Tab-separated table of C-alpha atoms and ligand atoms in Angstrom:
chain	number	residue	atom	x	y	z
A	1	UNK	CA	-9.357	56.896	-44.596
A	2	UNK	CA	-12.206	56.938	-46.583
A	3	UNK	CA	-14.358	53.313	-47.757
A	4	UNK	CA	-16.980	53.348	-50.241
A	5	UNK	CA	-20.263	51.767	-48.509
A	6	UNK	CA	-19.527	48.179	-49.928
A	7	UNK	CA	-15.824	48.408	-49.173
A	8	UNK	CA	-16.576	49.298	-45.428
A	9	UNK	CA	-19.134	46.957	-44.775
A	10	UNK	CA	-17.135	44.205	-46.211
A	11	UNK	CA	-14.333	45.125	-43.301
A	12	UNK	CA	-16.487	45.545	-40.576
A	13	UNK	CA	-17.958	41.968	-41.795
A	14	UNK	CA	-14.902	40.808	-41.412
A	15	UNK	CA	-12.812	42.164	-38.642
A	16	UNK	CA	-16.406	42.615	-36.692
A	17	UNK	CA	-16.976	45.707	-34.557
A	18	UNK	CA	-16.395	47.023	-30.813
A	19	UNK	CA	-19.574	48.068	-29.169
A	20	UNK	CA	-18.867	51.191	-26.596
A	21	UNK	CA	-22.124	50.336	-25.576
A	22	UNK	CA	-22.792	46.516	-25.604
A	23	UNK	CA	-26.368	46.691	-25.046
A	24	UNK	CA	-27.142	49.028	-28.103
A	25	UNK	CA	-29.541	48.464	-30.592
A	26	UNK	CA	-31.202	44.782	-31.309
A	27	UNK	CA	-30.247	42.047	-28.649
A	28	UNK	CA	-27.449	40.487	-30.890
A	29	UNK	CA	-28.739	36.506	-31.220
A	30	UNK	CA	-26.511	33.937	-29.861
A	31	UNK	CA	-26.433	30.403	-31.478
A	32	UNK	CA	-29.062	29.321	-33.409
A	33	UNK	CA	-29.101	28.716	-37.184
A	34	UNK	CA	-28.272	32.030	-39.333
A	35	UNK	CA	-26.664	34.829	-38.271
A	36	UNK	CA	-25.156	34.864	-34.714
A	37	UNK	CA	-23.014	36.346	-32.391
A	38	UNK	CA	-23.873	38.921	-35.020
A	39	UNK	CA	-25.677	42.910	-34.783
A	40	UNK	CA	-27.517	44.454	-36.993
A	41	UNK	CA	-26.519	48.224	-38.097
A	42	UNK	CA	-27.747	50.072	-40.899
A	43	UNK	CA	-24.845	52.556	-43.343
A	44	UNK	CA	-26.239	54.585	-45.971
A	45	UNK	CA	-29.957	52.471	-45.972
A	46	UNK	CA	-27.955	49.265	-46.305
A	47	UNK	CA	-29.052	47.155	-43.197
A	48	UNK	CA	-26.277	44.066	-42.568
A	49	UNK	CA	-25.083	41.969	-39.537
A	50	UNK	CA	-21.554	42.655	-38.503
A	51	UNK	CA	-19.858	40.214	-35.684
A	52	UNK	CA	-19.673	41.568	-32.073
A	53	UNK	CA	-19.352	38.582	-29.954
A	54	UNK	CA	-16.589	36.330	-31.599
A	55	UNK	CA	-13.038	36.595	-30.882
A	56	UNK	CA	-11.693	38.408	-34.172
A	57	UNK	CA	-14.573	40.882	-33.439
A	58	UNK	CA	-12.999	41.170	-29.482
A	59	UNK	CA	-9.819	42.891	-31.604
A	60	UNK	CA	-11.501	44.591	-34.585
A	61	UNK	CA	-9.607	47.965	-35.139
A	62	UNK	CA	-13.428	49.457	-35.632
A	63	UNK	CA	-14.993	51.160	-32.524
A	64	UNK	CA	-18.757	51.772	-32.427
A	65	UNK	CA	-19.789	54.585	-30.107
A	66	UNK	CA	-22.534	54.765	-27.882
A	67	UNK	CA	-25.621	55.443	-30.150
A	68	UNK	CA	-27.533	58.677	-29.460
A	69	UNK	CA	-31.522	58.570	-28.245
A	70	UNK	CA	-32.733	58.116	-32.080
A	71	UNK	CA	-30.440	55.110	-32.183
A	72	UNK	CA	-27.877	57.098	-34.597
A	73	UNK	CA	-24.221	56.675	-33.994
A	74	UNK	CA	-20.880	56.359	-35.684
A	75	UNK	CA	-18.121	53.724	-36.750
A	76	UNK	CA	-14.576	54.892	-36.091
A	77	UNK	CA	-11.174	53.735	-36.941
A	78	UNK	CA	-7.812	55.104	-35.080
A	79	UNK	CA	-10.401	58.159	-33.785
A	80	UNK	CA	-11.642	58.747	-37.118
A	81	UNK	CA	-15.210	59.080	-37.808
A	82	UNK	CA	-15.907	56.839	-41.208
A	83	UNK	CA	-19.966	56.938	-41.264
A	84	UNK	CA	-22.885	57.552	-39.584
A	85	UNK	CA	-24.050	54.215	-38.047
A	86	UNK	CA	-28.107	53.631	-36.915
A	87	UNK	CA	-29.299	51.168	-34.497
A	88	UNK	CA	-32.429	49.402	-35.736
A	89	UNK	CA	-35.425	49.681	-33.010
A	90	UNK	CA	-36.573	46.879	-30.871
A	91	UNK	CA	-39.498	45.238	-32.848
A	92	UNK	CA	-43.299	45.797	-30.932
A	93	UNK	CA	-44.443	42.211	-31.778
A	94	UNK	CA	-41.466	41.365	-29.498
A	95	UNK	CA	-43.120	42.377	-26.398
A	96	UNK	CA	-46.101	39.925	-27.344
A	97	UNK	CA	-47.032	36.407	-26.214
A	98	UNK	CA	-49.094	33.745	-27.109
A	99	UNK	CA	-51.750	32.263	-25.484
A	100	UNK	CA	-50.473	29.405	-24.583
A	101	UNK	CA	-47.500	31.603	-22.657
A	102	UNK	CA	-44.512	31.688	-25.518
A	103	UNK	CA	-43.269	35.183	-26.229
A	104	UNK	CA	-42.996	36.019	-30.195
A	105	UNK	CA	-39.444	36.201	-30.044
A	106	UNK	CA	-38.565	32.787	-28.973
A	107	UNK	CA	-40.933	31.592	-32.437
A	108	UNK	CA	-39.571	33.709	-35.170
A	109	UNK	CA	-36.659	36.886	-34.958
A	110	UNK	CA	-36.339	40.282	-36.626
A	111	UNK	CA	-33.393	39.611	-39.166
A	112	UNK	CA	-31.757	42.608	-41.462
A	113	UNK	CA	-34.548	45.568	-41.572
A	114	UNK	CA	-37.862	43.531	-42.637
A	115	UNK	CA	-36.971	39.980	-42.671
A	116	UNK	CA	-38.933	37.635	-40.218
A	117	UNK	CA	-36.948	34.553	-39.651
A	118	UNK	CA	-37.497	31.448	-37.282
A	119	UNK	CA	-36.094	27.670	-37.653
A	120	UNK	CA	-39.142	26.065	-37.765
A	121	UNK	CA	-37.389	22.551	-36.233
A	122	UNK	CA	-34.751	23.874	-33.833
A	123	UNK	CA	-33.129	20.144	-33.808
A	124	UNK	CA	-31.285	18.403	-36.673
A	125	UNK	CA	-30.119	14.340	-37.691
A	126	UNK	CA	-26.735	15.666	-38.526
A	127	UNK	CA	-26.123	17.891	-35.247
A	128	UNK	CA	-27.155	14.881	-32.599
A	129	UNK	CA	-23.627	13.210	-33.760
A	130	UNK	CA	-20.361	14.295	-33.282
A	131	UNK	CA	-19.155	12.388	-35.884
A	132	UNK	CA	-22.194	14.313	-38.664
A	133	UNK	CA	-22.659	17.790	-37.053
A	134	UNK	CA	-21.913	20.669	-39.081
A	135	UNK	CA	-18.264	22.033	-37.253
A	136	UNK	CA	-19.799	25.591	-37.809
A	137	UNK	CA	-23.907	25.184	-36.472
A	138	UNK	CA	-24.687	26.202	-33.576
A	139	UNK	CA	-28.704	25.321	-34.089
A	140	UNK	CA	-28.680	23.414	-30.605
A	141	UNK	CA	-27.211	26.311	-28.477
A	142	UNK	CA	-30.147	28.598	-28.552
A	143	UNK	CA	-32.015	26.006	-27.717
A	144	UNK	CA	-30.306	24.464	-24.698
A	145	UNK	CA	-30.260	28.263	-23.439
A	146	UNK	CA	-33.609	28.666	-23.578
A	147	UNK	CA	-34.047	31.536	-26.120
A	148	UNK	CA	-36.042	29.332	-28.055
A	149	UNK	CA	-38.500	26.864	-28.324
A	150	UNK	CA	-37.606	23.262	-30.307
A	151	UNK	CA	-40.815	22.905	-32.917
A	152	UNK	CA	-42.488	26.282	-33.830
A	153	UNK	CA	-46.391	24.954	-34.835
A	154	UNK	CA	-47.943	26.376	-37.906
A	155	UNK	CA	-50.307	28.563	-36.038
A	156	UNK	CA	-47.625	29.889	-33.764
A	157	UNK	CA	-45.811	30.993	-36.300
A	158	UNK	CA	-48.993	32.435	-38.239
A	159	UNK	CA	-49.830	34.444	-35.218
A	160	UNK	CA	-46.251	36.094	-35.139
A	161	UNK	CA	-46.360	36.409	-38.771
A	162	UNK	CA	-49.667	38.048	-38.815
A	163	UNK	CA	-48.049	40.655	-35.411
A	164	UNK	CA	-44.911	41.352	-37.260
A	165	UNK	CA	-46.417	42.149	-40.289
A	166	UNK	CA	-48.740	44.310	-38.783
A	167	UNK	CA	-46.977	46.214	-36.292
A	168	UNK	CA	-43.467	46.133	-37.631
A	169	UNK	CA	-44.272	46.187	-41.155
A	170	UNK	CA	-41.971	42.947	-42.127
A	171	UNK	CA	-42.096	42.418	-45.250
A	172	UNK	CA	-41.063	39.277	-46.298
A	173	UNK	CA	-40.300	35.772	-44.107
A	174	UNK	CA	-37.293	33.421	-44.030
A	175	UNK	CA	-38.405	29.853	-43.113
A	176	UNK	CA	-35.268	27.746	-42.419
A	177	UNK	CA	-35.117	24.255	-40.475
A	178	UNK	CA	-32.884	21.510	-38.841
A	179	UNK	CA	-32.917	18.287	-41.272
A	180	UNK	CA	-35.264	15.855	-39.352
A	181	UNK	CA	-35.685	12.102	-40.406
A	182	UNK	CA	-36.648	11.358	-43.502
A	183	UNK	CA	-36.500	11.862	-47.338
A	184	UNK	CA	-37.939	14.783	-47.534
A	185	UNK	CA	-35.124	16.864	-45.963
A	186	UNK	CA	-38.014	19.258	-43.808
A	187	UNK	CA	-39.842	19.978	-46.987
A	188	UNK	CA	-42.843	18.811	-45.615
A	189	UNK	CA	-42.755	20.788	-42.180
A	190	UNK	CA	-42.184	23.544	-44.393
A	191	UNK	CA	-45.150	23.129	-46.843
A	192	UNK	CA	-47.583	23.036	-43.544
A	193	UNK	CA	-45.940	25.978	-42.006
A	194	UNK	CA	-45.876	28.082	-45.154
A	195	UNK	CA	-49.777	27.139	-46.012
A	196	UNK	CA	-50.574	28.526	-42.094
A	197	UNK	CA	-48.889	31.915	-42.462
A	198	UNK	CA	-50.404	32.409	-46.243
A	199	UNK	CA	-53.732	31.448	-44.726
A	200	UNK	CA	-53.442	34.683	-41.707
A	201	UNK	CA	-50.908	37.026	-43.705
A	202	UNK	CA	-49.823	37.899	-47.328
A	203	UNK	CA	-46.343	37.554	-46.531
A	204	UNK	CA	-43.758	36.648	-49.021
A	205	UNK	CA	-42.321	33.404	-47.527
A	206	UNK	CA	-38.542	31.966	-48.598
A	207	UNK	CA	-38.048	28.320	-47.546
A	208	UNK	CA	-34.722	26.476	-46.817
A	209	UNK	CA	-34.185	22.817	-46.337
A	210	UNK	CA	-31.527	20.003	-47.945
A	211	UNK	CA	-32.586	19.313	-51.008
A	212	UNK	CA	-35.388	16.989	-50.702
A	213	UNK	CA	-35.339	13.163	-52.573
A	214	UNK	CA	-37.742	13.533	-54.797
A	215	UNK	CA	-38.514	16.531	-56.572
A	216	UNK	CA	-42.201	16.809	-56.399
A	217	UNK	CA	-41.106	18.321	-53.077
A	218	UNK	CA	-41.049	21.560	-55.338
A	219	UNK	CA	-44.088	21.854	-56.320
A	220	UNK	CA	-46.034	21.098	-53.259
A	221	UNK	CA	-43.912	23.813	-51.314
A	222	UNK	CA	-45.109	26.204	-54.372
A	223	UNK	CA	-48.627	25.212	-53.857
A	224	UNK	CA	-48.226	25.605	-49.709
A	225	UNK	CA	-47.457	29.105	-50.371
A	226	UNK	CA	-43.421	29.224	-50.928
A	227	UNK	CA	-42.385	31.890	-53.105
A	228	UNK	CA	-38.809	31.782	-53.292
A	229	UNK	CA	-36.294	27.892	-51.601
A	230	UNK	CA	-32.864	28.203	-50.531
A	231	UNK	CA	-30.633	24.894	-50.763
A	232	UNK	CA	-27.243	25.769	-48.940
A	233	UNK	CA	-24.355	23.982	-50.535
A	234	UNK	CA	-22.191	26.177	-47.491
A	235	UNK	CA	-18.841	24.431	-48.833
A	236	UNK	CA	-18.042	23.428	-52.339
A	237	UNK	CA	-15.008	21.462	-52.319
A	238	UNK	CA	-15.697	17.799	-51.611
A	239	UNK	CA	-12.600	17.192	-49.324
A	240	UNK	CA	-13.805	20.842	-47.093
A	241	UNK	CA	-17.509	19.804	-47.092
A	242	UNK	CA	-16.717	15.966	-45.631
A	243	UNK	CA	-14.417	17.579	-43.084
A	244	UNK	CA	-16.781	20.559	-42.151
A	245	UNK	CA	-19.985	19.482	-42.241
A	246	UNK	CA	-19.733	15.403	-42.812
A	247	UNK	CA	-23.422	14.239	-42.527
A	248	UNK	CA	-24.642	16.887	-44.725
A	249	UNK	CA	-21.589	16.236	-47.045
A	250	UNK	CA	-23.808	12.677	-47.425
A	251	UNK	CA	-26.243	15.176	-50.174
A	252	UNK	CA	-23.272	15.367	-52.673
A	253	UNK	CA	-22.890	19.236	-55.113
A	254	UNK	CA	-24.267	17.271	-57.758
A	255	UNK	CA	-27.750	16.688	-56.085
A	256	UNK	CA	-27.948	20.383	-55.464
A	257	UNK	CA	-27.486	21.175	-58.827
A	258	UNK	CA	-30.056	18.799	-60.309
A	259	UNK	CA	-32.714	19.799	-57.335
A	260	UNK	CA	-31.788	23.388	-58.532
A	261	UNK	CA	-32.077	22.508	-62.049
A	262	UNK	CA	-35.647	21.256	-61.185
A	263	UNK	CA	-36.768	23.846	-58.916
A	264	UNK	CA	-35.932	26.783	-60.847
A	265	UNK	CA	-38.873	25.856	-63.408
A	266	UNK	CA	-41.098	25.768	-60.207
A	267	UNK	CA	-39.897	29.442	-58.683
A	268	UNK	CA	-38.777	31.001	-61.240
A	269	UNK	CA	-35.309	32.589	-62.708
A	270	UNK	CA	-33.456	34.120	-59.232
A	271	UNK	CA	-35.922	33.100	-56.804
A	272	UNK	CA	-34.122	29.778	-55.968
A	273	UNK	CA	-30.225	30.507	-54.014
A	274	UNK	CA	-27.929	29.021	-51.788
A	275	UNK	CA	-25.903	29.890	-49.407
A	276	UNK	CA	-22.182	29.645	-49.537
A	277	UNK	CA	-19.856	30.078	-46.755
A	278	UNK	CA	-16.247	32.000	-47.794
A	279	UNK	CA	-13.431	31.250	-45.269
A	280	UNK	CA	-13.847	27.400	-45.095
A	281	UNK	CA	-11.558	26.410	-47.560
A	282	UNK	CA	-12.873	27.225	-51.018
A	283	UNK	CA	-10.294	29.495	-52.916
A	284	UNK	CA	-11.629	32.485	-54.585
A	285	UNK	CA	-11.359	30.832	-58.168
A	286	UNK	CA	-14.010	27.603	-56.855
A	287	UNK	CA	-16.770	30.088	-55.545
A	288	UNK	CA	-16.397	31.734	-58.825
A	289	UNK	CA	-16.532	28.550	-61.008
A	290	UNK	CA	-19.564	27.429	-59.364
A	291	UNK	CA	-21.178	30.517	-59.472
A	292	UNK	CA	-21.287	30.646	-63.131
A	293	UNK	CA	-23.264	27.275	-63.245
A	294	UNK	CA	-25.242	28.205	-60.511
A	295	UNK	CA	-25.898	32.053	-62.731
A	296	UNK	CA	-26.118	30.108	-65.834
A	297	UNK	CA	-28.732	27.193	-64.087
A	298	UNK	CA	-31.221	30.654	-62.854
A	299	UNK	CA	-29.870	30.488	-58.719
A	300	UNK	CA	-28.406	33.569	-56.859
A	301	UNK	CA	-25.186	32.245	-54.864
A	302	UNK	CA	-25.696	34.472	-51.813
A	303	UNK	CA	-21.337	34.224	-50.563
A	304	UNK	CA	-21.111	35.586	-47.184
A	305	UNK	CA	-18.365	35.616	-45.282
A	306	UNK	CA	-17.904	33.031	-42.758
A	307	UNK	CA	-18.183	33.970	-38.943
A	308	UNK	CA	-17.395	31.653	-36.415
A	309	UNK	CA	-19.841	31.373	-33.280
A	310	UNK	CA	-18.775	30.720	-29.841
A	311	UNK	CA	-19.161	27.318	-28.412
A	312	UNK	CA	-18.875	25.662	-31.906
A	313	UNK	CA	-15.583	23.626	-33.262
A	314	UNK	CA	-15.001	26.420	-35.190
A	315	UNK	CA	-14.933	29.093	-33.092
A	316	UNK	CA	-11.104	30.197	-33.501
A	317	UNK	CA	-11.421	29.738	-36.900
A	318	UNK	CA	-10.461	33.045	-38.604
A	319	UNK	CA	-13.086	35.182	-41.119
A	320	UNK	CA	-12.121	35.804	-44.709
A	321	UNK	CA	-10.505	38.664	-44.950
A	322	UNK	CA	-11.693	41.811	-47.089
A	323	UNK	CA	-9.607	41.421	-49.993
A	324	UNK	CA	-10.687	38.063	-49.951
A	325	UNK	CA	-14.376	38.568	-49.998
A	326	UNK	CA	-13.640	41.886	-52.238
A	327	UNK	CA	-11.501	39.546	-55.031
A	328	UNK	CA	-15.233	37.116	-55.128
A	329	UNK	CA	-17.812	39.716	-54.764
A	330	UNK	CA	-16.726	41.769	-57.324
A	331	UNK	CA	-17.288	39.871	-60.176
A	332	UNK	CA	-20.302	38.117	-58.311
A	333	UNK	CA	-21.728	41.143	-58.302
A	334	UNK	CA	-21.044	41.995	-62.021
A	335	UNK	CA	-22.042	38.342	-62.620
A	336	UNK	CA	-25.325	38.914	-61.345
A	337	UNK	CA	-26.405	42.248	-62.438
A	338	UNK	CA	-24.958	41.313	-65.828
A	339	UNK	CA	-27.574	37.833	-65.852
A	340	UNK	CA	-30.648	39.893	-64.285
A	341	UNK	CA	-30.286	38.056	-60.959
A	342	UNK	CA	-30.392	40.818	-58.531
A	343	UNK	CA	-30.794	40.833	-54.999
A	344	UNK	CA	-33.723	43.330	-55.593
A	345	UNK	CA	-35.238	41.304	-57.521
A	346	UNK	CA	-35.923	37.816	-55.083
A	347	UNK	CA	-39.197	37.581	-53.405
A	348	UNK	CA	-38.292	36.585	-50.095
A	349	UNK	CA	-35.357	35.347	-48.164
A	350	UNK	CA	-31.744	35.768	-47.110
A	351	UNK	CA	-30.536	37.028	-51.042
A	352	UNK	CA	-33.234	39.511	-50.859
A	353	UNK	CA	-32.356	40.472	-46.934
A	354	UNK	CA	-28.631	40.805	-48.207
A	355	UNK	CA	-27.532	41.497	-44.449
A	356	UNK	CA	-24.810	38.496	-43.734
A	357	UNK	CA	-23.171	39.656	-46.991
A	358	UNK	CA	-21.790	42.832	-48.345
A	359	UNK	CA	-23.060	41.214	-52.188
A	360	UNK	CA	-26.372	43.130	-52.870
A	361	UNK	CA	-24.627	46.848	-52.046
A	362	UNK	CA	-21.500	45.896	-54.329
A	363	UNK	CA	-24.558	45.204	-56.986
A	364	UNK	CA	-25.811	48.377	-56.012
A	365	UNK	CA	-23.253	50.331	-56.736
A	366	UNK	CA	-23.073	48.589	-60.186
A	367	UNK	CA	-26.614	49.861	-60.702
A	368	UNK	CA	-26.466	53.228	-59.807
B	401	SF4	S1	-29.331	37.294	-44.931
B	401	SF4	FE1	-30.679	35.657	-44.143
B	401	SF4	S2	-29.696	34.876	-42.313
B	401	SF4	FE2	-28.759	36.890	-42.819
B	401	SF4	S3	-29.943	38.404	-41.620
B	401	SF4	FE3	-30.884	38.280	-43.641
B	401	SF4	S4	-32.500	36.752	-43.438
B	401	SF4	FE4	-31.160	36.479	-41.672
């Protein structure tokens, strides 16, 4: 059996992988906002998160032995070697604390190969109610385990910034946060967290929030050092989003689009994206429709496939599976390279990271 790159990490995204050695490579994250339950391996330079801890991933058919001491290692299926697998190293601005006695790593994670991400408000309105929480967050869980800590300051996270940049060569930093009270949606614990790391570190900075009331929002996060905002519709059918994720359902699609038509004047053509979730109930045909306005409007739909995370309602929900997430990424990927939105291309942030989605090495392959 023999994958191309994109084809293989599409499966391994989806059916998740078997660690012979658990404890290899990066301590996998558990709960939290972003990628959980997830592991980061590198194939062929492409960095992405595959699932280890969730229950498809406890039956994948794809084995990954114990890595060697350089971290290198391979991905087998029925005893067949398909590609060399690395282990990315444990960061050095992990082992760090600061002076007031929090270790680096509970402020802000390594994501993909050179992403620094941390949820700057580890709490969020719609996750305090059953009734509003997203079925598929699990933003509360890392806290309540104590592998974080609930309000990152702006100087905290400048003094990780500043470590990571410098000692782990990071290269760019994804700012995401719970929705707190308010019309702003986080925007404006954003704009003073972004304007702290600028001030220690030339770091290219992405920022994520709801989209915010009022559009001004925009601007100021420019002006507080944002380079590149991510608004995550997540679901796009109206009956799936006020099932799956009812409080943030309350921000209907049509807000996003006119705070993405507003924003993209403000960041530029491909450096504004969301985030939508395959697997929830949108068929192949809606992610596509919505990705040509979102193309045509100047955003980068990052689809990745949906991974459920222990401890959540949606845990036994089942991932997409790789024809599924083959049939939209595809033409995504022709989409984008065809409009000049590539992955390459974004500043900062989760698009440009690329690792919960197979997306930017199908566009890679286009471009070779
Ligand atoms: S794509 Fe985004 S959420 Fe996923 S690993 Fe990269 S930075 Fe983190």
């Amino acid at each position: 059996m023999s994958l191309p790159t994109e084809r293989l990490i599409n499966e391994l995204q989806s059916y998740g992988v078997r660690l012979v050695d658990p404890k290899a490579g990066l301590e996998s994250r558990r709960g939290g906002a972003g990628p959980s339950d997830h592991k980061a391996l590198t194939i062929d330079g492409m960095t992405f998160m595959a699932p280890v801890h969730t229950a498809p991933a406890f039956e994948s058919p794809y084995v990954v032995e114990k890595p060697d001491r350089s971290g290198r290692s391979r991905v087998l299926r029925d005893g067949e070697a398909l590609a060399e697998v690395r282990f990315p190293e444990r960061p050095r601005f992990y082992d760090l604390v600061t002076a007031d006695g929090v270790p680096y790593w509970q402020i802000a994670t390594l994501h993909g190969p050179d992403v620094l991400a941390t949820t700057v408000l580890q709490s969020c309105i719609r996750y305090q109610s059953r009734t509003k929480t997203c079925r598929f967050c699990a933003i509360g869980q890392s806290l309540a385990a104590g592998r974080t800590i609930e309000r990152k300051t702006p100087s905290q996270l400048a003094e990780v910034a500043e470590a990571a940049a410098e000692l782990d060569g990071v290269k760019h930093m994804v700012m995401t946060t719970g929705t707190p009270r308010g019309a702003d949606r986080g925007a404006a614990v954003l704009c003073e967290s972004a304007n702290a790391v600028k001030n220690r570190v030339y770091l290219p900075i992405q920022a994520q929030c709801e989209p915010p009331d009022d559009d001004h929002w925009f601007e100021r996060l420019k002006s507080s050092g944002v380079d590149a905002l991510g608004m995550h519709l997540e679901i796009v059918t109206p009956e799936a989003r006020r099932r799956l994720m009812p409080g943030k359902a309350e921000v209907p699609v049509d807000r996003y689009l006119s705070a993405f038509a507003a924003a993209v004047p403000v960041f530029g053509r491909g450096q504004v994206s969301t985030y939508i979730l395959a697997g929830l109930g949108d068929s192949v045909e809606t992610i596509l429709d919505i990705s040509v306005k979102l193309v045509a409007l100047g955003v980068y739909p990052f689809v990745v496939p949906f991974v459920p995370i222990s401890g959540t309602p949606l845990e036994s929900h089942p991932t997409p599976s790789p024809d599924f997430m083959h049939a939209i990424l595809k033409p995504l990927s022709k989409m984008l390279v065809d409009s000049g939105l590539r992955a390459t291309d974004i500043k900062a942030g989760c698009g440009k990271c690329g690792a919960c989605s197979a997306l930017s090495t199908y566009e890679r392959k286009l471009s070779s």
